[in-house]
Amino acid sequence: MRAPILAGNWKMNKTAAEAVELVKAMQPELATITSVEQVVVPPYLAVPDVSRLCSGTPLKVGAQDLFWEPKGAYTGEVAPNMVAEFCSYVVIGHSERREYFGETDESVNRKIKAAFQAGLTPIVCVGERLEQRQAGQTDSWVAGQVRAALQGLSATQVAALVLAYEPIWAIGTGLAATDEEAERVCGAVVRATVAEVYGVQVSEAVRIQYGGSVNAENAYAIMSQPNIDGGLVGGASLKAESFVAIVAATAKAKGLA
Ligand code: 13P
C-alpha cells in the first residue's frame, strides 16, 4: 500500500519567527499521527529554523522550488544542494510558478532531474485552468503535463516521486474539486498516464496528491478516494489546528487511524 503523504505549502506566508511558532503549535499532535507522512513547505528563509525544529521528528521539510544549476551567477536562485542541506522534499512546477514566474514544462523537467541528483524527492504539480476545463481539455492537458514533467526519468525515479494534481480553478478559491472528479483525474488521467509510459508497477507505486481548497471539512471525503494518496494544502496549512485536522482526517480516510 502507498503511504499517504500530506504536505502544507505555505507559499509566501510566515516570517522565520512565525514559522517556528506555527511548527511548534503543530508538532505535539502531528507526532501522534505517524501513519501519514507529513511535510511542511515554508518559504526559503524559514527553512533552516523549521528544519532544525523538525530534526529527529516525523515532520519533514520541503522547499517551494529550486534552480537546476549546482552553483554560480544566478542571482536570487537556490541550488539543489542548498535545498538538500535542510529539506527532503521540493515542490516543482506549482501553477503559481508556471503562471507568474515563467515556469515551463521544460524547466519543470530539468528541476526534477536536478532535485533527484541532490537526493531530494520532488512533489511535481500539474493541473488545468478553468478555461481548459470548460473547453473539455482537462484530461489531455494534465496528461501532457505529466508526460512532459517525467521525460527522461527512470522508472525508479518516477516510482519515488510525488505527483500533485492541483486544478488551478480550485486553488485558493474555496471551491475544491468534488471527490469524484478529483479521484477521476488522479486515477484515470495522472496514474493512467504514468502507467502508459512506465507500466503498471510504477504507476501503482507513485503517490498522487490532490490540491486545491482542501480543508478540515472536505479532507476526509477527498482522501478516502483510492487514487488519492494525500494532499497538497495551501491556506488550511497555515493554521496548526486545520493542518492537524487534515492529517488526522487522512489517517482516518485511509483506515490508518
Ligand atoms: P489552497 O489549499 O489554498 O487552495 O492552495 C492549494 C495549493 O496551491 C497548494 O500548493
Coordinates of C-alpha atoms and ligand atoms in Angstrom, one line a residue:
M1 CA 0.0 0.0 0.0
R2 CA 1.2 3.5 -0.8
A3 CA 2.0 5.6 2.3
P4 CA -0.3 8.6 2.5
I5 CA 1.5 12.0 2.3
L6 CA 0.1 15.3 3.3
A7 CA 2.1 18.5 2.6
G8 CA 1.4 22.0 3.7
N9 CA 2.6 24.6 1.1
W10 CA 2.9 27.8 3.0
K11 CA 3.6 29.8 -0.2
M12 CA 4.8 33.4 0.6
N13 CA 3.5 33.4 4.1
K14 CA 5.2 33.4 7.5
T15 CA 8.5 35.0 8.6
A16 CA 11.1 32.7 10.1
A17 CA 9.9 33.6 13.6
E18 CA 6.2 33.0 12.7
A19 CA 7.2 29.7 11.0
V20 CA 8.8 28.5 14.2
E21 CA 5.7 29.3 16.2
L22 CA 3.5 27.5 13.7
V23 CA 5.6 24.4 13.7
K24 CA 5.8 24.3 17.5
A25 CA 2.0 24.6 17.6
M26 CA 1.5 21.6 15.2
Q27 CA 4.2 19.3 16.5
P28 CA 2.6 17.7 19.6
E29 CA -0.5 16.5 17.8
L30 CA 1.2 15.7 14.5
A31 CA 3.7 13.4 16.4
T32 CA 0.7 11.2 17.4
I33 CA -0.3 10.6 13.7
T34 CA 2.6 8.5 12.4
S35 CA 0.7 6.6 9.7
V36 CA 0.6 9.7 7.4
E37 CA 3.8 11.2 6.1
Q38 CA 3.7 14.9 6.9
V39 CA 5.7 17.7 5.2
V40 CA 5.7 21.4 5.8
V41 CA 6.9 23.6 3.0
P42 CA 7.8 27.1 4.3
P43 CA 9.4 30.0 2.4
Y44 CA 13.1 29.6 1.9
L45 CA 14.2 31.9 4.7
A46 CA 12.2 30.0 7.3
V47 CA 13.5 26.6 6.1
P48 CA 16.7 26.3 8.2
D49 CA 14.9 27.1 11.5
V50 CA 12.0 24.9 10.7
S51 CA 14.3 22.1 9.7
R52 CA 16.2 22.3 13.0
L53 CA 12.9 22.1 14.9
C54 CA 11.8 19.0 12.8
S55 CA 15.1 17.2 13.1
G56 CA 14.5 13.8 14.7
T57 CA 10.7 14.2 14.5
P58 CA 8.3 12.7 11.9
L59 CA 7.6 16.1 10.4
K60 CA 9.6 16.6 7.2
V61 CA 10.5 19.8 5.5
G62 CA 10.3 20.8 1.8
A63 CA 11.2 23.8 -0.3
Q64 CA 8.9 25.6 -2.7
D65 CA 11.2 25.5 -5.7
L66 CA 14.9 25.2 -6.7
F67 CA 17.1 26.0 -9.7
W68 CA 18.7 23.3 -11.6
E69 CA 22.3 24.6 -11.8
P70 CA 24.6 23.5 -9.0
K71 CA 26.1 26.9 -8.3
G72 CA 27.1 30.1 -10.0
A73 CA 26.0 33.6 -11.1
Y74 CA 22.2 33.1 -10.8
T75 CA 21.1 36.0 -8.5
G76 CA 18.1 35.1 -6.4
E77 CA 18.1 31.4 -7.1
V78 CA 18.7 28.5 -4.8
A79 CA 20.7 25.4 -5.9
P80 CA 19.6 21.8 -5.3
N81 CA 22.3 21.0 -2.8
M82 CA 21.4 24.2 -0.8
V83 CA 17.9 22.9 -0.6
A84 CA 19.0 19.4 0.3
E85 CA 21.0 20.7 3.2
F86 CA 17.7 21.3 5.0
C87 CA 15.0 19.6 3.1
S88 CA 13.9 16.1 1.9
Y89 CA 11.2 17.4 -0.4
V90 CA 10.9 20.1 -3.0
V91 CA 7.8 21.3 -4.8
I92 CA 8.3 21.8 -8.5
G93 CA 6.0 23.2 -11.2
H94 CA 3.4 24.8 -8.9
S95 CA 0.8 26.6 -11.0
E96 CA 1.8 29.9 -9.4
R97 CA 5.3 29.4 -10.6
R98 CA 4.1 28.5 -14.0
E99 CA 1.7 31.4 -14.2
Y100 CA 3.7 34.2 -12.6
F101 CA 7.3 33.2 -13.0
G102 CA 7.6 31.7 -16.4
E103 CA 8.0 28.1 -15.3
T104 CA 7.6 25.8 -18.3
D105 CA 7.3 22.0 -18.8
E106 CA 11.0 22.1 -19.9
S107 CA 12.2 23.9 -16.8
V108 CA 10.0 21.7 -14.6
N109 CA 11.7 18.6 -16.1
R110 CA 15.2 20.0 -15.6
K111 CA 14.4 20.9 -12.0
I112 CA 13.0 17.4 -11.3
K113 CA 16.2 15.8 -12.6
A114 CA 18.3 18.2 -10.5
A115 CA 16.3 17.5 -7.4
F116 CA 16.9 13.8 -7.8
Q117 CA 20.6 14.4 -8.3
A118 CA 20.7 16.2 -5.0
G119 CA 18.8 13.4 -3.2
L120 CA 15.6 15.3 -2.9
T121 CA 12.1 13.9 -3.5
P122 CA 10.1 16.2 -5.9
I123 CA 6.5 17.0 -5.5
V124 CA 5.5 17.8 -9.1
C125 CA 2.4 19.8 -9.6
V126 CA 0.1 19.6 -12.6
G127 CA -3.4 21.0 -13.2
E128 CA -5.7 22.7 -15.7
R129 CA -7.0 26.3 -15.8
L130 CA -10.7 27.0 -15.7
E131 CA -10.9 27.7 -19.5
Q132 CA -9.3 24.4 -20.3
R133 CA -11.8 22.6 -18.1
Q134 CA -14.6 24.4 -19.7
A135 CA -13.3 23.6 -23.2
G136 CA -13.1 19.9 -22.3
Q137 CA -9.3 19.8 -22.4
T138 CA -8.7 18.8 -18.8
D139 CA -7.6 15.2 -19.5
S140 CA -5.3 15.9 -22.4
W141 CA -3.7 18.9 -20.7
V142 CA -3.0 17.2 -17.5
A143 CA -1.7 14.1 -19.2
G144 CA 0.5 16.2 -21.4
Q145 CA 2.0 18.0 -18.3
V146 CA 2.6 14.6 -16.6
R147 CA 4.4 13.3 -19.7
A148 CA 6.5 16.4 -20.1
A149 CA 7.5 16.5 -16.5
L150 CA 8.6 12.9 -16.4
Q151 CA 10.5 12.9 -19.7
G152 CA 13.8 11.0 -19.4
L153 CA 13.3 10.0 -15.8
S154 CA 14.0 6.4 -14.8
A155 CA 11.2 4.1 -13.6
T156 CA 12.8 4.1 -10.1
Q157 CA 12.7 7.9 -10.0
V158 CA 9.1 8.1 -11.2
A159 CA 8.0 5.5 -8.6
A160 CA 9.7 7.6 -5.9
L161 CA 8.3 11.0 -6.7
V162 CA 5.0 12.6 -5.7
L163 CA 2.6 14.0 -8.3
A164 CA 0.2 16.7 -7.1
Y165 CA -3.0 17.3 -9.2
E166 CA -4.0 20.8 -8.5
P167 CA -6.7 22.2 -10.7
I168 CA -5.9 25.9 -10.9
W169 CA -9.6 27.0 -10.5
A170 CA -9.7 25.2 -7.2
I171 CA -6.6 26.8 -5.7
G172 CA -7.4 29.4 -3.0
T173 CA -10.9 29.7 -4.2
G174 CA -12.7 27.7 -1.6
L175 CA -14.1 25.6 -4.5
A176 CA -12.4 22.2 -4.2
A177 CA -13.0 19.7 -7.0
T178 CA -15.6 17.1 -6.0
D179 CA -14.1 14.0 -4.6
E180 CA -15.4 12.0 -7.6
E181 CA -13.7 14.4 -10.1
A182 CA -10.5 14.6 -8.1
E183 CA -10.4 10.8 -8.0
R184 CA -11.2 10.6 -11.7
V185 CA -8.3 12.9 -12.7
C186 CA -5.9 11.4 -10.2
G187 CA -6.7 7.9 -11.4
A188 CA -7.9 7.9 -15.0
V189 CA -5.6 10.7 -16.1
V190 CA -2.5 11.1 -13.9
R191 CA -1.9 7.5 -12.8
A192 CA -3.1 6.1 -16.1
T193 CA -0.5 8.4 -17.9
V194 CA 2.2 7.1 -15.7
A195 CA 1.1 3.5 -16.4
E196 CA 1.2 4.2 -20.2
V197 CA 4.7 5.4 -20.1
Y198 CA 6.3 3.4 -17.2
G199 CA 3.9 0.4 -16.7
V200 CA 1.5 -0.6 -14.0
Q201 CA 4.1 -1.4 -11.4
V202 CA 5.5 2.1 -11.4
S203 CA 2.0 3.7 -11.6
E204 CA 0.8 1.7 -8.6
A205 CA 3.8 2.9 -6.7
V206 CA 3.8 6.6 -7.4
R207 CA 1.9 8.7 -4.9
I208 CA -0.6 11.2 -6.2
Q209 CA -1.9 14.1 -4.1
Y210 CA -4.9 16.3 -4.7
G211 CA -4.5 20.0 -4.0
G212 CA -7.0 22.9 -4.2
S213 CA -9.1 24.2 -1.3
V214 CA -8.6 21.1 0.8
N215 CA -9.7 21.9 4.3
A216 CA -10.6 20.2 7.6
E217 CA -14.2 19.7 6.4
N218 CA -13.7 18.2 2.9
A219 CA -10.4 16.3 3.6
Y220 CA -12.0 13.0 4.7
A221 CA -14.1 12.6 1.6
I222 CA -11.3 13.5 -0.7
M223 CA -8.6 11.4 1.0
S224 CA -11.0 8.4 1.0
Q225 CA -10.6 8.1 -2.7
P226 CA -8.4 5.1 -3.8
N227 CA -6.2 7.0 -6.3
I228 CA -5.6 10.0 -4.0
D229 CA -2.7 9.3 -1.7
G230 CA -2.7 12.6 0.2
G231 CA -2.9 16.3 -0.3
L232 CA -1.0 19.4 -1.1
V233 CA -2.6 22.0 1.1
G234 CA -2.2 25.8 0.9
G235 CA -4.4 28.1 3.0
A236 CA -5.5 25.5 5.5
S237 CA -1.9 24.5 6.3
L238 CA -1.2 28.0 7.8
K239 CA -3.1 27.2 10.9
A240 CA -2.0 24.4 13.2
E241 CA -5.5 23.3 14.0
S242 CA -6.6 22.8 10.4
F243 CA -3.4 21.2 9.3
V244 CA -3.5 18.7 12.1
A245 CA -7.2 18.1 11.4
I246 CA -6.4 17.4 7.7
V247 CA -3.6 15.0 8.6
A248 CA -5.9 13.2 11.1
A249 CA -8.7 13.0 8.5
T250 CA -6.3 11.5 6.0
A251 CA -5.2 8.8 8.5
K252 CA -8.8 8.0 9.2
A253 CA -9.8 8.0 5.5
K254 CA -7.0 5.5 4.7
G255 CA -8.1 3.3 7.6
L256 CA -4.8 4.0 9.5
A257 CA -6.1 6.0 12.5
Ligands
13P1 P1 -5.2 26.2 -1.3 O1 -5.3 24.9 -0.4 O2 -5.0 27.4 -0.6 O3 -6.3 26.1 -2.3 O4 -3.8 26.0 -2.2 C1 -3.6 24.8 -2.8 C2 -2.2 24.9 -3.3 O5 -1.9 25.5 -4.3 C3 -1.2 24.0 -2.6 O6 0.0 24.0 -3.3

